[in-house]
Amino acid sequence: MKITVRSASEGDLSALLALYSELNPDDTPLPRASADAIWTAISKQQGRTILVADVDGSVAGTADCIVMPNLTRGGRAILFVENVVVADSFQRRGVGRRLMEAAVQLGESADCYKAQLLAADDEYVHTFYEACGFKATAQGFRRYIA
């Protein structure tokens, strides 16, 4: 099984939407026109990269990365990683690890001083991120906006 991590393209949109439906199964699916408009906006954002893990021609996973310029830490940016998901049929085969390695490499190439993410409150998810070199070193806070 060959895993290739690359930047997503517009042709990956249907596969991304399928992955996101696995990540958040209770979400109402986006109408295609809305998804197309959002993709256009994402593709224009400087510092934004949606990574996909391609396994033998199938999009098996994704991670949404954004490099945020920063006025602290000597001006070194911060990499935020969001919406990490690996299709159920590809889990526990190294896909997630390759995505996270690629995300960290993206941060390194942008001279980020840290990579940051929030994880679901599931022990297996925490174990996965720790195995990828992440440490739970801060308290995360969220406020959902209706």
Coordinates of N, CA and C in Angstrom, one line a residue:
M1 N 0.9 -1.2 0.0 CA 0.0 0.0 0.0 C 0.9 1.2 0.0
K2 N 0.8 2.1 -1.0 CA 1.6 3.3 -1.1 C 0.7 4.5 -0.7
I3 N 1.2 5.2 0.3 CA 0.5 6.4 0.8 C 1.3 7.6 0.3
T4 N 0.6 8.5 -0.4 CA 1.1 9.8 -0.9 C 0.4 10.9 -0.3
V5 N 1.0 11.8 0.3 CA 0.4 13.0 0.9 C 0.7 14.2 0.0
R6 N -0.4 14.9 -0.4 CA -0.3 16.0 -1.3 C -1.3 17.1 -1.0
S7 N -1.2 18.2 -1.6 CA -2.2 19.3 -1.4 C -3.4 18.9 -2.2
A8 N -4.6 19.1 -1.6 CA -5.8 18.8 -2.2 C -6.0 19.7 -3.4
S9 N -6.8 19.2 -4.4 CA -7.2 20.0 -5.5 C -8.7 20.0 -5.6
E10 N -9.2 20.9 -6.5 CA -10.7 21.0 -6.6 C -11.3 19.6 -7.0
G11 N -10.5 18.8 -7.7 CA -11.0 17.5 -8.1 C -11.2 16.5 -6.9
D12 N -10.6 16.9 -5.7 CA -10.7 16.1 -4.5 C -12.0 16.5 -3.7
L13 N -12.7 17.5 -4.1 CA -13.8 18.0 -3.2 C -14.8 16.9 -2.8
S14 N -15.3 16.1 -3.7 CA -16.3 15.1 -3.4 C -15.7 14.1 -2.4
A15 N -14.4 13.7 -2.5 CA -13.8 12.8 -1.6 C -13.7 13.5 -0.2
L16 N -13.3 14.8 -0.2 CA -13.2 15.5 1.1 C -14.5 15.6 1.8
L17 N -15.6 15.9 1.0 CA -16.9 15.9 1.6 C -17.3 14.6 2.2
A18 N -17.0 13.5 1.6 CA -17.2 12.2 2.1 C -16.5 11.9 3.4
L19 N -15.2 12.3 3.4 CA -14.4 12.2 4.7 C -15.0 13.0 5.8
Y20 N -15.4 14.2 5.5 CA -16.0 15.1 6.5 C -17.3 14.5 7.1
S21 N -18.0 13.8 6.2 CA -19.3 13.2 6.7 C -18.9 12.1 7.7
E22 N -17.8 11.4 7.6 CA -17.4 10.5 8.6 C -16.9 11.1 9.8
L23 N -16.3 12.3 9.7 CA -15.8 13.0 10.9 C -17.0 13.6 11.7
N24 N -18.0 14.1 11.0 CA -19.2 14.7 11.6 C -20.4 14.2 11.0
P25 N -20.8 12.9 11.4 CA -21.9 12.3 10.7 C -23.3 13.0 10.9
D26 N -23.4 13.8 12.0 CA -24.7 14.5 12.2 C -24.9 15.7 11.4
D27 N -23.8 16.2 10.8 CA -23.9 17.4 10.0 C -24.8 17.2 8.7
T28 N -25.6 18.2 8.4 CA -26.3 18.2 7.2 C -25.4 18.3 6.0
P29 N -25.4 17.5 5.0 CA -24.5 17.6 3.9 C -24.6 19.0 3.2
L30 N -23.5 19.6 2.8 CA -23.5 20.9 2.1 C -24.1 20.7 0.7
P31 N -24.9 21.6 0.2 CA -25.2 21.6 -1.2 C -24.0 21.8 -2.0
R32 N -23.9 21.1 -3.2 CA -22.6 21.2 -4.0 C -22.2 22.6 -4.3
A33 N -23.2 23.5 -4.6 CA -22.9 24.8 -5.0 C -22.2 25.6 -3.8
S34 N -22.7 25.3 -2.6 CA -22.1 25.9 -1.4 C -20.7 25.4 -1.2
A35 N -20.5 24.0 -1.4 CA -19.2 23.4 -1.2 C -18.2 24.0 -2.3
D36 N -18.7 24.2 -3.5 CA -17.8 24.8 -4.5 C -17.4 26.2 -4.2
A37 N -18.3 27.0 -3.6 CA -18.0 28.4 -3.3 C -17.0 28.4 -2.1
I38 N -17.2 27.5 -1.1 CA -16.3 27.4 0.0 C -14.9 27.0 -0.5
W39 N -14.9 26.0 -1.3 CA -13.6 25.6 -1.9 C -12.8 26.7 -2.5
T40 N -13.6 27.5 -3.3 CA -12.9 28.6 -4.0 C -12.3 29.6 -3.0
A41 N -13.1 29.9 -1.9 CA -12.6 30.8 -0.9 C -11.3 30.2 -0.2
I42 N -11.4 28.9 0.1 CA -10.3 28.2 0.8 C -9.0 28.3 -0.1
S43 N -9.2 28.0 -1.4 CA -8.1 28.0 -2.3 C -7.4 29.3 -2.4
K44 N -8.1 30.4 -2.1 CA -7.5 31.7 -2.2 C -6.8 32.2 -0.9
Q45 N -7.0 31.4 0.2 CA -6.4 31.9 1.4 C -4.9 31.6 1.5
Q46 N -4.2 32.7 1.7 CA -2.7 32.5 1.8 C -2.4 31.7 3.1
G47 N -1.5 30.8 3.0 CA -1.1 30.0 4.1 C -2.0 28.8 4.4
R48 N -3.0 28.6 3.6 CA -4.0 27.5 3.9 C -3.7 26.4 2.9
T49 N -3.5 25.2 3.5 CA -3.3 24.0 2.7 C -4.1 22.8 3.3
I50 N -5.0 22.3 2.4 CA -5.7 21.1 2.8 C -4.9 19.9 2.2
L51 N -4.4 19.1 3.1 CA -3.6 17.9 2.7 C -4.5 16.7 2.5
V52 N -4.2 15.9 1.6 CA -4.9 14.6 1.4 C -3.9 13.5 1.4
A53 N -4.3 12.4 1.9 CA -3.5 11.2 1.8 C -4.1 10.3 0.7
D54 N -3.4 10.1 -0.3 CA -3.8 9.3 -1.4 C -3.3 7.9 -1.3
V55 N -4.1 6.9 -1.3 CA -3.7 5.5 -1.2 C -4.2 4.8 -2.5
D56 N -3.2 4.5 -3.3 CA -3.5 3.8 -4.6 C -4.7 4.5 -5.4
G57 N -4.7 5.8 -5.4 CA -5.7 6.5 -6.2 C -7.0 6.9 -5.4
S58 N -7.1 6.5 -4.2 CA -8.2 6.9 -3.3 C -7.8 7.8 -2.3
V59 N -8.6 8.9 -2.0 CA -8.4 9.8 -1.0 C -8.8 9.1 0.3
A60 N -7.8 8.8 1.2 CA -8.0 8.0 2.4 C -8.1 8.9 3.6
G61 N -7.6 10.1 3.6 CA -7.5 10.9 4.8 C -7.2 12.4 4.4
T62 N -7.4 13.3 5.4 CA -7.2 14.7 5.1 C -6.8 15.4 6.4
A63 N -6.1 16.5 6.3 CA -5.8 17.4 7.4 C -5.8 18.8 6.8
D64 N -6.5 19.7 7.5 CA -6.6 21.1 7.0 C -5.6 21.9 7.8
C65 N -4.7 22.6 7.2 CA -3.6 23.3 7.8 C -3.6 24.7 7.4
I66 N -3.3 25.6 8.4 CA -3.1 27.0 8.1 C -1.9 27.5 8.9
V67 N -1.1 28.2 8.2 CA 0.1 28.9 8.7 C -0.4 30.3 9.1
M68 N -0.3 30.7 10.4 CA -0.8 32.0 10.8 C 0.5 32.8 11.1
P69 N 0.6 33.9 10.4 CA 1.7 34.8 10.8 C 1.6 35.3 12.2
N70 N 2.7 35.7 12.8 CA 2.7 35.9 14.3 C 3.7 37.0 14.6
L71 N 3.4 37.8 15.5 CA 4.3 38.9 16.0 C 5.1 38.6 17.2
T72 N 4.9 37.4 17.8 CA 5.7 36.9 18.9 C 6.7 35.9 18.4
R73 N 7.5 35.4 19.3 CA 8.5 34.3 18.9 C 9.4 34.7 17.8
G74 N 9.8 35.9 17.8 CA 10.7 36.4 16.7 C 10.0 36.5 15.3
G75 N 8.7 36.5 15.3 CA 8.0 36.6 14.1 C 7.8 35.3 13.4
R76 N 8.0 34.2 14.1 CA 7.8 32.9 13.6 C 6.3 32.5 13.7
A77 N 5.8 31.9 12.6 CA 4.4 31.6 12.5 C 4.0 30.4 13.3
I78 N 2.7 30.2 13.4 CA 2.1 29.0 14.1 C 1.3 28.2 13.0
L79 N 1.5 26.9 13.1 CA 0.7 26.0 12.2 C -0.5 25.5 13.0
F80 N -1.7 25.7 12.5 CA -2.9 25.1 13.1 C -3.3 24.0 12.2
V81 N -3.7 22.9 12.8 CA -4.2 21.7 12.1 C -5.6 21.4 12.6
E82 N -6.5 21.2 11.6 CA -7.9 21.1 12.0 C -8.5 20.0 11.0
N83 N -9.6 19.5 11.4 CA -10.4 18.6 10.5 C -9.6 17.4 10.0
V84 N -8.9 16.8 10.9 CA -8.1 15.6 10.6 C -9.0 14.4 10.6
V85 N -9.0 13.7 9.5 CA -9.9 12.5 9.4 C -9.3 11.5 8.5
V86 N -9.4 10.2 8.8 CA -9.0 9.1 8.0 C -10.2 8.2 7.8
A87 N -10.5 7.8 6.6 CA -11.6 7.0 6.3 C -11.6 5.7 7.2
D88 N -12.7 5.3 7.7 CA -12.7 4.1 8.5 C -12.0 2.9 7.8
S89 N -12.2 2.8 6.5 CA -11.6 1.6 5.8 C -10.1 1.7 5.7
F90 N -9.5 2.8 6.1 CA -8.0 3.0 6.0 C -7.4 3.2 7.3
Q91 N -8.1 3.2 8.4 CA -7.5 3.5 9.7 C -6.6 2.3 10.2
R92 N -5.6 2.7 11.0 CA -4.6 1.8 11.5 C -3.7 1.2 10.5
R93 N -3.5 2.0 9.4 CA -2.6 1.5 8.3 C -1.5 2.6 8.0
G94 N -1.3 3.6 8.9 CA -0.3 4.5 8.7 C -0.7 5.8 8.0
V95 N -1.9 5.9 7.6 CA -2.4 7.1 6.9 C -2.4 8.3 7.7
G96 N -3.0 8.2 8.9 CA -3.0 9.4 9.8 C -1.6 9.9 10.2
R97 N -0.7 8.9 10.5 CA 0.7 9.3 10.8 C 1.3 10.0 9.7
R98 N 1.1 9.5 8.5 CA 1.7 10.2 7.3 C 1.2 11.6 7.1
L99 N -0.1 11.8 7.3 CA -0.8 13.1 7.3 C -0.1 14.1 8.3
M100 N 0.0 13.6 9.5 CA 0.6 14.4 10.6 C 2.0 14.8 10.3
E101 N 2.8 13.8 9.8 CA 4.2 14.1 9.4 C 4.2 15.2 8.3
A102 N 3.4 15.1 7.3 CA 3.3 16.1 6.3 C 2.9 17.4 6.8
A103 N 2.0 17.5 7.8 CA 1.5 18.7 8.4 C 2.7 19.4 9.1
V104 N 3.4 18.6 9.9 CA 4.6 19.1 10.6 C 5.7 19.6 9.6
Q105 N 5.9 18.9 8.6 CA 6.9 19.3 7.5 C 6.4 20.6 6.9
L106 N 5.1 20.8 6.7 CA 4.6 22.1 6.2 C 4.9 23.2 7.1
G107 N 4.7 23.0 8.4 CA 5.1 24.0 9.4 C 6.5 24.3 9.5
E108 N 7.4 23.2 9.4 CA 8.8 23.4 9.3 C 9.2 24.3 8.1
S109 N 8.7 24.0 7.0 CA 9.0 24.7 5.8 C 8.6 26.2 5.8
A110 N 7.6 26.5 6.6 CA 7.1 27.9 6.8 C 7.7 28.5 8.0
D111 N 8.7 27.9 8.6 CA 9.4 28.4 9.8 C 8.5 28.6 11.0
C112 N 7.5 27.8 11.1 CA 6.6 27.8 12.3 C 7.4 27.4 13.6
Y113 N 7.0 28.0 14.7 CA 7.7 27.6 15.9 C 6.9 26.5 16.6
K114 N 5.6 26.3 16.2 CA 4.9 25.2 16.8 C 3.8 24.8 15.9
A115 N 3.3 23.6 16.1 CA 2.1 23.1 15.4 C 1.1 22.8 16.5
Q116 N -0.1 23.2 16.3 CA -1.1 23.2 17.3 C -2.4 22.6 16.8
L117 N -3.1 21.8 17.6 CA -4.4 21.3 17.2 C -5.2 21.0 18.5
L118 N -6.5 20.9 18.3 CA -7.4 20.5 19.3 C -7.9 19.1 18.9
A119 N -8.0 18.2 19.9 CA -8.4 16.8 19.6 C -9.7 16.5 20.3
A120 N -10.4 15.6 19.7 CA -11.6 15.1 20.3 C -11.3 14.5 21.7
D121 N -12.2 14.4 22.6 CA -12.0 13.9 23.9 C -12.1 12.4 24.0
D122 N -11.4 11.7 23.1 CA -11.3 10.3 23.1 C -9.9 9.8 23.3
E123 N -9.8 8.8 24.2 CA -8.4 8.4 24.6 C -7.6 7.9 23.4
Y124 N -8.3 7.2 22.5 CA -7.5 6.6 21.3 C -7.0 7.8 20.4
V125 N -7.7 8.9 20.4 CA -7.3 10.0 19.6 C -6.1 10.7 20.3
H126 N -6.1 10.8 21.6 CA -5.0 11.4 22.3 C -3.8 10.5 22.1
T127 N -3.9 9.2 22.2 CA -2.8 8.2 22.1 C -2.2 8.4 20.7
F128 N -3.1 8.5 19.7 CA -2.6 8.7 18.3 C -1.7 10.0 18.2
Y129 N -2.2 11.1 18.6 CA -1.5 12.4 18.5 C -0.2 12.3 19.3
E130 N -0.2 11.7 20.5 CA 1.0 11.6 21.3 C 2.0 10.7 20.5
A131 N 1.6 9.7 19.9 CA 2.5 8.8 19.1 C 3.1 9.6 17.9
C132 N 2.4 10.6 17.5 CA 2.9 11.5 16.4 C 3.8 12.6 16.9
G133 N 4.1 12.6 18.2 CA 5.0 13.6 18.8 C 4.3 14.8 19.4
F134 N 3.0 14.9 19.4 CA 2.3 16.0 20.0 C 2.1 15.7 21.5
K135 N 2.1 16.8 22.3 CA 2.0 16.7 23.7 C 0.8 17.5 24.2
A136 N 0.0 17.0 25.1 CA -1.1 17.8 25.7 C -0.5 18.7 26.8
T137 N -0.1 19.9 26.4 CA 0.6 20.8 27.3 C -0.2 22.1 27.7
A138 N -1.4 22.2 27.1 CA -2.2 23.4 27.5 C -3.7 23.0 27.6
Q139 N -4.4 23.8 28.2 CA -5.9 23.6 28.3 C -6.5 24.3 27.1
G140 N -7.3 23.5 26.4 CA -8.0 24.1 25.2 C -9.4 24.6 25.6
F141 N -9.8 25.7 25.0 CA -11.1 26.2 25.3 C -11.8 26.5 23.9
R142 N -13.1 26.3 23.9 CA -13.9 26.5 22.7 C -15.2 27.2 23.2
R143 N -15.6 28.0 22.3 CA -17.0 28.6 22.4 C -17.6 28.5 21.1
Y144 N -18.6 27.7 21.0 CA -19.3 27.5 19.8 C -20.3 28.7 19.5
I145 N -20.3 29.2 18.4 CA -21.1 30.3 18.0 C -22.3 29.8 17.1
A146 N -23.5 30.0 17.6 CA -24.6 29.4 17.0 C -24.9 30.0 15.6

